[in-house]
Amino acid sequence: MKIIDGRSVYTITEINNLARESLEKINVWVEGELSAFRGYNTRYRYLYFDLKDPQSQYKLPCVLDPQIYDFTKDDLEDGMKLLALGTLSLWEKEGRYQMYVMRIEMFGQGILLENLEKLKKKLQQKGYFNQEAKKKLPDYPRTIAVVTSKDSDAWQDFKKHSINYFKFINCQLFDVLVQGQKSVLQIIETLKKVDKMNYEVIVLIRGGGSIEDLSGYNDEKLADQIYKAKTPILTGIGHEKDITIADLVADFRASTPTDAAKIIINNYLNLQEKLIHIKLLLSKLILNIISLNFQQIDSFLQHLLKQKEKYIYLKQNFGYLKKALTNGILNVISTNEAYIAKLLDKLNLLTPQK
């Protein structure tokens, strides 16, 4: 520093040194989104990355000691929300500041993911995910309790692909919140109530969302209720890639609410196909019987005509014979039609309403 005309004047080097010393006197916590994380390279002593403000997109360059990174035992990936404790410093040559990170923690979604993995391990050790503990879904369920929001797309999709297709299925909606602090308790209480109501299956569904949106379905108390339930529980939560704790504990997991509906009616669809096939076979059989009877009648008449000299009263008796044969054929047809009508009545009960 020099005194020029009574004023303190610093060189660039001196002012950068002063700035660095001032910054390094304090430790600060910084919240940000991990960006440009390059991983560890043995050629360098440190790990380098940016912490980014997702709103303004401003970035803070960071330097991390690999020993600290190893200590966290977490896989760092771009996009993670982090809390970092460090000291700001200035790279004097460039006049650019950066933060030397001393501690790093996951924040927001990162914390949720960490807690989720811990809960998975705990429940797995308790046997909640064991296949032998899961109850079998009924083959042809007629009474179904659906636990979801009445205003949700999940409920509309489920109805469209199940009860709107087979009207005889008794499907009762139990309206609950599917997001927010109160949702978990409401879902648990509803499952307790429904489990005592003798439904054949309980369907727990909701649409997709972020891990924060689905956090209610990653609750330990909800997992306990699903595991203890006497009624088989089918889940269809989020999208195919979303797998919650509730999905893992449930007796059967569908990838989406629509998929849950298809699982419910799958055996009905298979039965419907079999009945349609039987209907076609019976139709062919009846036509074959009728055709064979007419062939036999024609053959018999031809035989009578060839032997007409042997029968004096052929003309008089032929009318009676023809009437008797015709009545016999009609009786056969009527008997088969009655049998087919009964089968068709049963089939129509399983036929989708257009």
PDB file of C-alpha atoms in Angstrom, residues 166 268 272 345-353:
ATOM      1  CA  PHE A 166     -68.061 -54.296 -16.568  1.00  0.00           C
ATOM      2  CA  TYR A 268     -63.056 -61.335 -16.660  1.00  0.00           C
ATOM      3  CA  GLN A 272     -65.295 -63.362 -21.884  1.00  0.00           C
ATOM      4  CA  ASP A 345     -77.897 -64.797 -20.974  1.00  0.00           C
ATOM      5  CA  LYS A 346     -74.890 -65.715 -18.839  1.00  0.00           C
ATOM      6  CA  LEU A 347     -72.515 -64.364 -21.474  1.00  0.00           C
ATOM      7  CA  ASN A 348     -74.370 -61.040 -21.720  1.00  0.00           C
ATOM      8  CA  LEU A 349     -73.788 -60.473 -18.022  1.00  0.00           C
ATOM      9  CA  LEU A 350     -70.076 -60.428 -18.771  1.00  0.00           C
ATOM     10  CA  THR A 351     -70.303 -58.451 -22.002  1.00  0.00           C
ATOM     11  CA  PRO A 352     -69.149 -54.776 -21.875  1.00  0.00           C
ATOM     12  CA  GLN A 353     -71.856 -52.158 -22.064  1.00  0.00           C
TER      13      GLN A 353
END
